[in-house]
CSV table of N, CA and C in Angstrom, one decimal:
chain,number,residue,atom,x,y,z
A,47,MET,N,-13.8,14.9,0.8
A,47,MET,CA,-12.6,14.9,-0.1
A,47,MET,C,-12.7,13.7,-1.0
A,48,ILE,N,-12.6,14.0,-2.3
A,48,ILE,CA,-12.5,12.9,-3.3
A,48,ILE,C,-11.1,12.8,-3.8
A,49,LEU,N,-10.6,11.6,-3.9
A,49,LEU,CA,-9.3,11.3,-4.4
A,49,LEU,C,-9.2,11.3,-5.9
A,50,GLU,N,-8.8,12.5,-6.5
A,50,GLU,CA,-8.8,12.6,-7.9
A,50,GLU,C,-7.4,12.3,-8.4
A,51,ALA,N,-7.2,11.1,-8.9
A,51,ALA,CA,-5.9,10.7,-9.5
A,51,ALA,C,-6.2,9.5,-10.3
A,52,GLU,N,-5.4,9.4,-11.4
A,52,GLU,CA,-5.6,8.3,-12.3
A,52,GLU,C,-5.1,7.0,-11.6
A,53,THR,N,-4.0,7.1,-10.8
A,53,THR,CA,-3.5,6.0,-10.1
A,53,THR,C,-3.3,6.4,-8.6
A,54,LEU,N,-3.8,5.5,-7.8
A,54,LEU,CA,-3.6,5.7,-6.3
A,54,LEU,C,-2.7,4.6,-5.8
A,55,VAL,N,-1.7,4.9,-5.0
A,55,VAL,CA,-0.9,4.0,-4.3
A,55,VAL,C,-1.2,4.2,-2.8
A,56,VAL,N,-1.8,3.1,-2.2
A,56,VAL,CA,-2.3,3.2,-0.9
A,56,VAL,C,-1.5,2.3,0.1
A,57,GLY,N,-0.9,2.9,1.1
A,57,GLY,CA,-0.2,2.1,2.1
A,57,GLY,C,-1.2,1.8,3.2
A,58,CYS,N,-1.4,0.6,3.6
A,58,CYS,CA,-2.4,0.2,4.6
A,58,CYS,C,-1.6,-0.4,5.8
A,59,GLY,N,-2.2,-0.2,7.0
A,59,GLY,CA,-1.6,-0.8,8.2
A,59,GLY,C,-1.5,0.2,9.3
A,60,ASN,N,-1.1,-0.3,10.4
A,60,ASN,CA,-1.0,0.4,11.7
A,60,ASN,C,0.5,0.5,12.1
A,61,ILE,N,1.0,1.7,12.1
A,61,ILE,CA,2.4,1.9,12.4
A,61,ILE,C,2.7,1.6,13.9
A,62,LEU,N,1.7,1.5,14.7
A,62,LEU,CA,1.9,1.2,16.1
A,62,LEU,C,2.3,-0.3,16.4
A,63,PHE,N,2.0,-1.2,15.4
A,63,PHE,CA,2.2,-2.6,15.6
A,63,PHE,C,3.3,-3.2,14.7
A,64,GLN,N,4.4,-2.7,14.8
A,64,GLN,CA,5.6,-3.2,14.2
A,64,GLN,C,5.4,-3.5,12.7
A,65,ASP,N,5.5,-4.7,12.2
A,65,ASP,CA,5.5,-4.9,10.7
A,65,ASP,C,4.2,-4.6,10.1
A,66,ASP,N,3.1,-4.4,10.9
A,66,ASP,CA,1.9,-3.9,10.4
A,66,ASP,C,2.0,-2.5,9.7
A,67,GLY,N,3.1,-1.8,10.1
A,67,GLY,CA,3.3,-0.5,9.5
A,67,GLY,C,4.0,-0.5,8.2
A,68,PHE,N,4.2,-1.7,7.6
A,68,PHE,CA,4.9,-1.8,6.3
A,68,PHE,C,4.3,-0.9,5.2
A,69,GLY,N,3.0,-1.0,5.0
A,69,GLY,CA,2.3,-0.2,4.0
A,69,GLY,C,2.5,1.3,4.1
A,70,PRO,N,2.2,1.8,5.4
A,70,PRO,CA,2.4,3.3,5.6
A,70,PRO,C,3.9,3.7,5.4
A,71,ARG,N,4.8,2.8,5.8
A,71,ARG,CA,6.2,3.1,5.6
A,71,ARG,C,6.6,3.2,4.2
A,72,VAL,N,6.2,2.3,3.4
A,72,VAL,CA,6.5,2.3,1.9
A,72,VAL,C,5.9,3.6,1.3
A,73,ALA,N,4.6,3.9,1.7
A,73,ALA,CA,4.0,5.1,1.2
A,73,ALA,C,4.8,6.4,1.6
A,74,GLN,N,5.3,6.4,2.8
A,74,GLN,CA,6.2,7.5,3.2
A,74,GLN,C,7.4,7.6,2.4
A,75,GLU,N,8.0,6.5,2.1
A,75,GLU,CA,9.3,6.5,1.3
A,75,GLU,C,8.9,6.9,-0.2
A,76,LEU,N,7.8,6.4,-0.7
A,76,LEU,CA,7.4,6.8,-2.1
A,76,LEU,C,7.1,8.3,-2.2
A,77,SER,N,6.7,8.9,-1.1
A,77,SER,CA,6.4,10.3,-1.2
A,77,SER,C,7.6,11.2,-1.4
A,78,LYS,N,8.8,10.6,-1.3
A,78,LYS,CA,10.0,11.3,-1.5
A,78,LYS,C,10.4,11.3,-3.0
A,79,TYR,N,9.7,10.6,-3.8
A,79,TYR,CA,10.0,10.5,-5.3
A,79,TYR,C,9.1,11.5,-6.1
A,80,GLU,N,9.7,12.0,-7.1
A,80,GLU,CA,9.0,12.9,-8.0
A,80,GLU,C,8.3,12.1,-9.0
A,81,LEU,N,7.0,11.9,-8.8
A,81,LEU,CA,6.2,11.0,-9.6
A,81,LEU,C,5.3,11.9,-10.5
A,82,PRO,N,4.8,11.3,-11.6
A,82,PRO,CA,3.9,12.1,-12.5
A,82,PRO,C,2.7,12.6,-11.7
A,83,PRO,N,2.1,13.8,-12.2
A,83,PRO,CA,1.0,14.4,-11.4
A,83,PRO,C,-0.3,13.5,-11.4
A,84,ASP,N,-0.4,12.5,-12.2
A,84,ASP,CA,-1.6,11.7,-12.2
A,84,ASP,C,-1.5,10.5,-11.2
A,85,ILE,N,-0.4,10.5,-10.5
A,85,ILE,CA,-0.2,9.4,-9.5
A,85,ILE,C,-0.2,10.1,-8.1
A,86,ARG,N,-1.0,9.5,-7.2
A,86,ARG,CA,-1.1,10.0,-5.8
A,86,ARG,C,-0.7,8.9,-4.9
A,87,VAL,N,0.1,9.2,-3.9
A,87,VAL,CA,0.6,8.2,-2.9
A,87,VAL,C,-0.1,8.6,-1.6
A,88,ILE,N,-0.8,7.6,-0.9
A,88,ILE,CA,-1.5,7.9,0.3
A,88,ILE,C,-1.1,6.9,1.4
A,89,ASP,N,-0.7,7.5,2.5
A,89,ASP,CA,-0.6,6.7,3.7
A,89,ASP,C,-1.9,6.6,4.4
A,90,ALA,N,-2.7,5.5,4.1
A,90,ALA,CA,-4.0,5.4,4.6
A,90,ALA,C,-4.1,4.8,6.0
A,91,GLY,N,-3.0,4.4,6.5
A,91,GLY,CA,-3.1,3.8,7.8
A,91,GLY,C,-4.1,2.7,7.9
A,92,THR,N,-4.9,2.7,8.9
A,92,THR,CA,-6.0,1.7,9.0
A,92,THR,C,-7.3,2.1,8.4
A,93,GLY,N,-7.3,3.3,7.8
A,93,GLY,CA,-8.5,3.8,7.1
A,93,GLY,C,-8.6,3.5,5.7
A,94,ALA,N,-7.8,2.6,5.2
A,94,ALA,CA,-7.9,2.2,3.7
A,94,ALA,C,-9.2,1.8,3.3
A,95,PRO,N,-9.9,0.9,4.0
A,95,PRO,CA,-11.2,0.5,3.5
A,95,PRO,C,-12.2,1.7,3.3
A,96,HIS,N,-12.1,2.7,4.1
A,96,HIS,CA,-13.0,3.9,3.9
A,96,HIS,C,-12.6,4.6,2.7
A,97,LEU,N,-11.2,4.7,2.4
A,97,LEU,CA,-10.8,5.3,1.2
A,97,LEU,C,-11.3,4.6,0.0
A,98,ILE,N,-11.2,3.3,0.0
A,98,ILE,CA,-11.6,2.5,-1.1
A,98,ILE,C,-13.0,2.6,-1.4
A,99,PHE,N,-13.8,2.6,-0.3
A,99,PHE,CA,-15.3,2.7,-0.5
A,99,PHE,C,-15.8,4.0,-0.9
A,100,THR,N,-15.3,5.1,-0.3
A,100,THR,CA,-16.0,6.4,-0.4
A,100,THR,C,-15.2,7.5,-1.1
A,101,LEU,N,-13.9,7.3,-1.3
A,101,LEU,CA,-13.2,8.5,-1.8
A,101,LEU,C,-12.7,8.3,-3.2
A,102,LEU,N,-12.9,7.1,-3.8
A,102,LEU,CA,-12.5,7.0,-5.2
A,102,LEU,C,-13.5,7.6,-6.1
A,103,ASP,N,-13.1,8.2,-7.2
A,103,ASP,CA,-14.0,8.7,-8.2
A,103,ASP,C,-13.7,8.1,-9.5
A,104,GLU,N,-14.4,8.6,-10.6
A,104,GLU,CA,-14.2,8.0,-11.9
A,104,GLU,C,-12.9,8.2,-12.5
A,105,THR,N,-12.1,9.1,-11.9
A,105,THR,CA,-10.8,9.4,-12.5
A,105,THR,C,-9.8,8.3,-12.2
A,106,CYS,N,-10.1,7.5,-11.2
A,106,CYS,CA,-9.2,6.4,-10.7
A,106,CYS,C,-9.2,5.2,-11.7
A,107,LYS,N,-8.1,4.9,-12.3
A,107,LYS,CA,-8.0,3.8,-13.2
A,107,LYS,C,-7.2,2.6,-12.6
A,108,LYS,N,-6.3,2.9,-11.7
A,108,LYS,CA,-5.5,1.9,-11.1
A,108,LYS,C,-5.3,2.1,-9.6
A,109,LEU,N,-5.3,1.1,-8.8
A,109,LEU,CA,-5.2,1.1,-7.4
A,109,LEU,C,-4.1,0.1,-7.0
A,110,ILE,N,-3.0,0.6,-6.4
A,110,ILE,CA,-2.0,-0.3,-5.9
A,110,ILE,C,-2.0,-0.2,-4.4
A,111,ILE,N,-2.2,-1.4,-3.7
A,111,ILE,CA,-2.4,-1.5,-2.3
A,111,ILE,C,-1.1,-2.1,-1.7
A,112,LEU,N,-0.5,-1.5,-0.7
A,112,LEU,CA,0.6,-2.0,0.0
A,112,LEU,C,0.2,-2.4,1.4
A,113,ASP,N,0.5,-3.7,1.8
A,113,ASP,CA,0.1,-4.1,3.1
A,113,ASP,C,1.0,-5.3,3.5
A,114,CYS,N,1.1,-5.5,4.9
A,114,CYS,CA,1.7,-6.7,5.3
A,114,CYS,C,0.6,-7.8,5.3
A,115,ILE,N,1.0,-8.9,4.7
A,115,ILE,CA,0.1,-10.0,4.5
A,115,ILE,C,0.8,-11.3,4.9
A,116,SER,N,0.2,-12.1,5.7
A,116,SER,CA,0.8,-13.4,6.1
A,116,SER,C,0.3,-14.5,5.2
A,117,TRP,N,1.3,-15.1,4.5
A,117,TRP,CA,0.9,-16.3,3.7
A,117,TRP,C,1.9,-17.4,3.9
A,118,GLY,N,2.7,-17.3,5.0
A,118,GLY,CA,3.6,-18.4,5.3
A,118,GLY,C,5.0,-18.4,4.6
A,119,ALA,N,5.3,-17.3,4.0
A,119,ALA,CA,6.6,-17.2,3.3
A,119,ALA,C,7.7,-16.7,4.4
A,120,ALA,N,8.9,-16.6,4.0
A,120,ALA,CA,10.0,-16.1,4.8
A,120,ALA,C,9.7,-14.6,5.1
A,121,PRO,N,9.9,-14.2,6.4
A,121,PRO,CA,9.7,-12.7,6.7
A,121,PRO,C,10.5,-11.8,5.7
A,122,GLY,N,9.8,-10.8,5.3
A,122,GLY,CA,10.3,-9.8,4.3
A,122,GLY,C,10.1,-10.2,2.9
A,123,THR,N,9.5,-11.3,2.6
A,123,THR,CA,9.2,-11.7,1.2
A,123,THR,C,8.1,-10.9,0.7
A,124,LEU,N,8.3,-10.4,-0.5
A,124,LEU,CA,7.3,-9.6,-1.2
A,124,LEU,C,6.6,-10.4,-2.3
A,125,ARG,N,5.3,-10.1,-2.5
A,125,ARG,CA,4.6,-10.8,-3.5
A,125,ARG,C,3.5,-9.9,-4.0
A,126,LYS,N,3.2,-10.0,-5.3
A,126,LYS,CA,2.1,-9.3,-5.9
A,126,LYS,C,0.9,-10.2,-6.0
A,127,PHE,N,-0.2,-9.7,-5.5
A,127,PHE,CA,-1.5,-10.5,-5.5
A,127,PHE,C,-2.5,-9.8,-6.5
A,128,SER,N,-3.2,-10.6,-7.2
A,128,SER,CA,-4.4,-10.0,-7.9
A,128,SER,C,-5.6,-10.2,-7.0
A,129,VAL,N,-6.6,-9.4,-7.3
A,129,VAL,CA,-7.8,-9.5,-6.6
A,129,VAL,C,-8.4,-10.9,-6.7
A,130,ASP,N,-8.3,-11.5,-7.8
A,130,ASP,CA,-8.8,-12.9,-8.0
A,130,ASP,C,-8.1,-13.9,-7.1
A,131,GLU,N,-6.9,-13.6,-6.6
A,131,GLU,CA,-6.3,-14.5,-5.6
A,131,GLU,C,-6.8,-14.3,-4.2
A,132,LEU,N,-7.5,-13.3,-4.0
A,132,LEU,CA,-8.0,-13.0,-2.6
A,132,LEU,C,-9.4,-13.7,-2.5
A,133,PRO,N,-9.6,-14.4,-1.4
A,133,PRO,CA,-10.9,-15.0,-1.2
A,133,PRO,C,-12.0,-14.0,-1.0
A,134,LYS,N,-13.2,-14.3,-1.5
A,134,LYS,CA,-14.3,-13.4,-1.2
A,134,LYS,C,-14.8,-13.6,0.2
A,135,GLY,N,-15.3,-12.6,0.8
A,135,GLY,CA,-15.8,-12.8,2.2
A,135,GLY,C,-16.4,-11.5,2.7
A,136,LYS,N,-16.8,-11.5,3.9
A,136,LYS,CA,-17.4,-10.4,4.6
A,136,LYS,C,-16.2,-9.4,5.0
A,137,PHE,N,-16.5,-8.1,4.8
A,137,PHE,CA,-15.5,-7.1,5.1
A,137,PHE,C,-15.1,-7.1,6.6
A,138,VAL,N,-13.9,-7.2,6.9
A,138,VAL,CA,-13.4,-6.9,8.3
A,138,VAL,C,-12.2,-6.0,8.2
A,139,ASP,N,-11.1,-6.3,7.7
A,139,ASP,CA,-9.9,-5.4,7.5
A,139,ASP,C,-9.0,-6.1,6.5
A,140,ALA,N,-7.9,-5.3,6.2
A,140,ALA,CA,-7.0,-5.7,5.2
A,140,ALA,C,-6.2,-7.0,5.6
A,141,HIS,N,-6.0,-7.2,6.8
A,141,HIS,CA,-5.2,-8.3,7.3
A,141,HIS,C,-5.9,-9.6,7.3
A,142,ASN,N,-7.1,-9.6,7.3
A,142,ASN,CA,-7.9,-10.9,7.3
A,142,ASN,C,-8.4,-11.2,5.9
A,143,TRP,N,-7.8,-10.5,4.9
A,143,TRP,CA,-8.2,-10.7,3.5
A,143,TRP,C,-9.6,-10.4,3.2
A,144,THR,N,-10.4,-10.1,4.2
A,144,THR,CA,-11.8,-9.8,3.8
A,144,THR,C,-12.0,-8.5,3.2
A,145,LEU,N,-10.9,-7.7,3.2
A,145,LEU,CA,-11.0,-6.4,2.4
A,145,LEU,C,-11.2,-6.8,1.0
A,146,SER,N,-11.0,-8.0,0.6
A,146,SER,CA,-11.1,-8.4,-0.8
A,146,SER,C,-12.6,-8.2,-1.3
A,147,GLU,N,-13.5,-8.3,-0.4
A,147,GLU,CA,-14.9,-8.1,-0.9
A,147,GLU,C,-15.1,-6.8,-1.6
A,148,PRO,N,-14.8,-5.7,-1.0
A,148,PRO,CA,-14.9,-4.4,-1.8
A,148,PRO,C,-14.0,-4.4,-3.0
A,149,LEU,N,-12.9,-5.0,-2.9
A,149,LEU,CA,-11.9,-5.0,-4.0
A,149,LEU,C,-12.5,-5.9,-5.2
A,150,HIS,N,-13.2,-7.0,-4.9
A,150,HIS,CA,-13.8,-7.7,-5.9
A,150,HIS,C,-14.9,-6.9,-6.6
A,151,GLY,N,-15.6,-6.1,-5.8
A,151,GLY,CA,-16.6,-5.2,-6.4
A,151,GLY,C,-16.0,-4.1,-7.3
A,152,LEU,N,-14.8,-3.7,-7.0
A,152,LEU,CA,-14.2,-2.6,-7.8
A,152,LEU,C,-13.3,-3.2,-9.0
A,153,LYS,N,-13.0,-4.4,-9.0
A,153,LYS,CA,-12.0,-4.9,-9.9
A,153,LYS,C,-12.4,-4.8,-11.4
A,154,ASP,N,-13.7,-4.8,-11.7
A,154,ASP,CA,-14.1,-4.7,-13.1
A,154,ASP,C,-14.0,-3.2,-13.6
A,155,LYS,N,-13.9,-2.3,-12.6
A,155,LYS,CA,-13.9,-0.9,-13.0
A,155,LYS,C,-12.4,-0.3,-12.9
A,156,ILE,N,-11.6,-0.9,-12.0
A,156,ILE,CA,-10.3,-0.4,-11.7
A,156,ILE,C,-9.3,-1.5,-11.8
A,157,ASP,N,-8.1,-1.3,-12.3
A,157,ASP,CA,-7.0,-2.2,-12.3
A,157,ASP,C,-6.5,-2.2,-10.8
A,158,ILE,N,-6.5,-3.3,-10.1
A,158,ILE,CA,-6.1,-3.4,-8.7
A,158,ILE,C,-5.0,-4.4,-8.6
A,159,VAL,N,-3.9,-4.0,-7.9
A,159,VAL,CA,-2.7,-4.8,-7.6
A,159,VAL,C,-2.5,-4.7,-6.1
A,160,VAL,N,-2.3,-5.8,-5.4
A,160,VAL,CA,-1.9,-5.8,-4.0
A,160,VAL,C,-0.5,-6.2,-3.9
A,161,ILE,N,0.4,-5.4,-3.3
A,161,ILE,CA,1.7,-5.8,-3.0
A,161,ILE,C,1.8,-6.1,-1.5
A,162,GLY,N,2.1,-7.4,-1.2
A,162,GLY,CA,2.1,-7.8,0.2
A,162,GLY,C,3.5,-8.1,0.6
A,163,CYS,N,3.8,-7.9,1.9
A,163,CYS,CA,5.1,-8.3,2.5
A,163,CYS,C,4.8,-9.2,3.7
A,164,GLN,N,5.4,-10.3,3.7
A,164,GLN,CA,5.3,-11.3,4.8
A,164,GLN,C,5.9,-10.7,6.1
A,165,PRO,N,5.1,-10.5,7.1
A,165,PRO,CA,5.7,-9.9,8.3
A,165,PRO,C,6.5,-10.9,9.1
A,166,ALA,N,7.5,-10.4,9.9
A,166,ALA,CA,8.2,-11.3,10.8
A,166,ALA,C,7.4,-11.3,12.1
A,167,ARG,N,6.9,-10.1,12.5
A,167,ARG,CA,6.1,-9.9,13.7
A,167,ARG,C,5.2,-8.7,13.7
A,168,VAL,N,3.9,-9.0,14.0
A,168,VAL,CA,3.0,-7.9,14.2
A,168,VAL,C,2.8,-7.9,15.7
A,169,SER,N,3.1,-6.8,16.4
A,169,SER,CA,3.2,-6.7,17.8
A,169,SER,C,1.9,-6.5,18.6
A,170,GLU,N,0.8,-6.3,17.9
A,170,GLU,CA,-0.5,-6.0,18.5
A,170,GLU,C,-0.8,-7.0,19.6
A,171,PRO,N,-1.1,-6.6,20.8
A,171,PRO,CA,-1.5,-5.3,21.2
A,171,PRO,C,-0.4,-4.4,21.7
A,172,ASP,N,0.9,-4.9,21.7
A,172,ASP,CA,2.0,-4.1,22.2
A,172,ASP,C,2.4,-3.1,21.1
A,173,ILE,N,2.7,-1.9,21.6
A,173,ILE,CA,3.2,-0.9,20.7
A,173,ILE,C,4.6,-1.0,20.4
A,174,VAL,N,5.0,-1.2,19.2
A,174,VAL,CA,6.4,-1.3,18.7
A,174,VAL,C,6.4,-0.5,17.4
A,175,MET,N,7.0,0.6,17.4
A,175,MET,CA,6.9,1.5,16.2
A,175,MET,C,8.0,1.2,15.1
A,176,GLU,N,8.9,0.3,15.3
A,176,GLU,CA,9.9,0.0,14.3
A,176,GLU,C,9.6,-1.3,13.6
A,177,LEU,N,9.9,-1.3,12.3
A,177,LEU,CA,9.7,-2.6,11.5
A,177,LEU,C,10.8,-3.5,12.0
A,178,THR,N,10.6,-4.8,11.8
A,178,THR,CA,11.7,-5.8,12.0
A,178,THR,C,12.7,-5.6,10.9
A,179,PRO,N,14.0,-6.1,11.1
A,179,PRO,CA,15.0,-5.9,10.1
A,179,PRO,C,14.6,-6.5,8.8
A,180,GLU,N,13.9,-7.7,8.8
A,180,GLU,CA,13.6,-8.4,7.5
A,180,GLU,C,12.6,-7.5,6.7
A,181,VAL,N,11.6,-6.9,7.4
A,181,VAL,CA,10.6,-6.1,6.6
A,181,VAL,C,11.2,-4.7,6.3
A,182,GLU,N,12.1,-4.2,7.1
A,182,GLU,CA,12.8,-2.9,6.8
A,182,GLU,C,13.6,-3.1,5.5
A,183,GLN,N,14.3,-4.3,5.4
A,183,GLN,CA,15.1,-4.5,4.2
A,183,GLN,C,14.3,-4.8,2.9
A,184,ALA,N,13.0,-5.1,3.1
A,184,ALA,CA,12.1,-5.3,1.9
A,184,ALA,C,11.6,-4.0,1.3
A,185,ILE,N,11.8,-2.9,2.0
A,185,ILE,CA,11.2,-1.6,1.5
A,185,ILE,C,11.7,-1.2,0.1
A,186,PRO,N,13.0,-1.3,-0.2
A,186,PRO,CA,13.5,-0.9,-1.5
A,186,PRO,C,12.9,-1.8,-2.6
A,187,GLY,N,12.7,-3.1,-2.3
A,187,GLY,CA,12.1,-4.0,-3.2
A,187,GLY,C,10.7,-3.7,-3.5
A,188,ALA,N,10.0,-3.3,-2.4
A,188,ALA,CA,8.6,-2.9,-2.6
A,188,ALA,C,8.4,-1.6,-3.4
A,189,ILE,N,9.3,-0.7,-3.2
A,189,ILE,CA,9.3,0.6,-4.0
A,189,ILE,C,9.6,0.2,-5.5
A,190,GLU,N,10.5,-0.7,-5.7
A,190,GLU,CA,10.8,-1.1,-7.1
A,190,GLU,C,9.6,-1.8,-7.7
A,191,MET,N,8.9,-2.6,-7.0
A,191,MET,CA,7.7,-3.2,-7.5
A,191,MET,C,6.6,-2.2,-7.8
A,192,VAL,N,6.4,-1.2,-7.0
A,192,VAL,CA,5.5,-0.1,-7.3
A,192,VAL,C,5.9,0.6,-8.5
A,193,MET,N,7.1,1.0,-8.7
A,193,MET,CA,7.6,1.7,-9.8
A,193,MET,C,7.3,0.9,-11.1
A,194,GLU,N,7.6,-0.4,-11.0
A,194,GLU,CA,7.3,-1.3,-12.2
A,194,GLU,C,5.8,-1.3,-12.5
A,195,GLU,N,5.0,-1.3,-11.5
A,195,GLU,CA,3.5,-1.2,-11.8
A,195,GLU,C,3.1,0.1,-12.4
A,196,LEU,N,3.9,1.2,-12.0
A,196,LEU,CA,3.6,2.5,-12.5
A,196,LEU,C,4.2,2.7,-13.9
A,197,GLY,N,5.0,1.8,-14.3
A,197,GLY,CA,5.7,1.9,-15.6
A,197,GLY,C,6.9,2.9,-15.6
A,198,ILE,N,7.4,3.1,-14.4
A,198,ILE,CA,8.5,4.0,-14.2
A,198,ILE,C,9.8,3.3,-13.9
A,199,ASP,N,10.9,3.7,-14.6
A,199,ASP,CA,12.2,3.1,-14.5
A,199,ASP,C,12.7,3.5,-13.1
A,200,TYR,N,12.8,2.5,-12.2
A,200,TYR,CA,13.3,2.8,-10.8
A,200,TYR,C,14.7,3.4,-10.8
A,201,GLY,N,15.5,3.1,-11.8
A,201,GLY,CA,16.9,3.6,-11.8
A,201,GLY,C,16.9,5.0,-12.3
A,202,THR,N,15.9,5.6,-12.8
A,202,THR,CA,15.9,7.0,-13.3
A,202,THR,C,15.0,7.9,-12.6
A,203,VAL,N,14.1,7.4,-11.7
A,203,VAL,CA,13.2,8.3,-11.0
A,203,VAL,C,14.0,9.1,-10.0
A,204,ARG,N,13.7,10.4,-9.9
A,204,ARG,CA,14.4,11.3,-9.1
A,204,ARG,C,13.8,11.3,-7.7
A,205,GLN,N,14.6,11.3,-6.7
A,205,GLN,CA,14.2,11.4,-5.3
A,205,GLN,C,14.4,12.8,-4.8
A,206,ALA,N,13.4,13.4,-4.2
A,206,ALA,CA,13.5,14.7,-3.6
A,206,ALA,C,14.0,14.6,-2.2
A,207,GLU,N,14.6,15.7,-1.7
A,207,GLU,CA,15.1,15.7,-0.4
A,207,GLU,C,14.0,15.8,0.7
A,208,GLU,N,12.9,16.4,0.3
A,208,GLU,CA,11.8,16.4,1.2
A,208,GLU,C,10.6,15.7,0.5
A,209,PRO,N,9.6,15.2,1.3
A,209,PRO,CA,8.5,14.5,0.7
A,209,PRO,C,7.7,15.5,-0.2
A,210,ILE,N,7.2,15.0,-1.3
A,210,ILE,CA,6.5,15.8,-2.2
A,210,ILE,C,5.1,16.1,-1.6
A,211,ARG,N,4.7,17.4,-1.7
A,211,ARG,CA,3.5,17.9,-1.0
A,211,ARG,C,2.2,17.3,-1.5
A,212,ARG,N,2.1,16.9,-2.8
A,212,ARG,CA,0.9,16.3,-3.3
A,212,ARG,C,0.5,15.0,-2.7
A,213,SER,N,1.4,14.3,-2.0
A,213,SER,CA,1.1,13.1,-1.4
A,213,SER,C,0.4,13.3,-0.1
A,214,ALA,N,-0.8,12.7,0.0
A,214,ALA,CA,-1.6,12.9,1.2
A,214,ALA,C,-1.1,12.1,2.4
A,215,GLN,N,-1.3,12.5,3.5
A,215,GLN,CA,-0.9,11.8,4.7
A,215,GLN,C,-2.2,11.4,5.5
A,216,GLY,N,-2.3,10.2,5.8
A,216,GLY,CA,-3.4,9.7,6.6
A,216,GLY,C,-2.9,9.1,7.9
A,217,GLY,N,-3.5,8.2,8.4
A,217,GLY,CA,-3.0,7.5,9.5
A,217,GLY,C,-4.0,6.7,10.3
A,218,ALA,N,-3.4,6.0,11.2
A,218,ALA,CA,-4.3,5.1,12.0
A,218,ALA,C,-5.2,5.9,12.9
């Protein structure tokens, strides 16, 4: 499967570990909006690195990554990161920032934005499927940041009653 879309919005994280599920949860909420057909929203779960490496094709011009990222801010704080703010390193996963290595390799071909949310608690190895209240409250702000990146007026975008079918569902 090749991801053919001009813009991909990718939610990263594991819904089993509390605030680590921030990215998939925002992707789930975004799938309820009627977005232009050249935009695809994906809940990539923990498989985002594989999507980034193997499923992008030349139609992709912009990649928006949603993930919980710890940088010492107050829980629920949102921040936009550029790839150049991410340290280069060996690939491990999105939470250790070493996902930045493939992103650095793609940044000259694709416009990449990472929207991070400071977690209050990542419960790993304990399974907790609910976000903390601080991160739950950050979701509308994250959606607004994505809409801004997409050039869509958040106040006018229509929300469907059911998720839009063109949004892919992935998972951990």
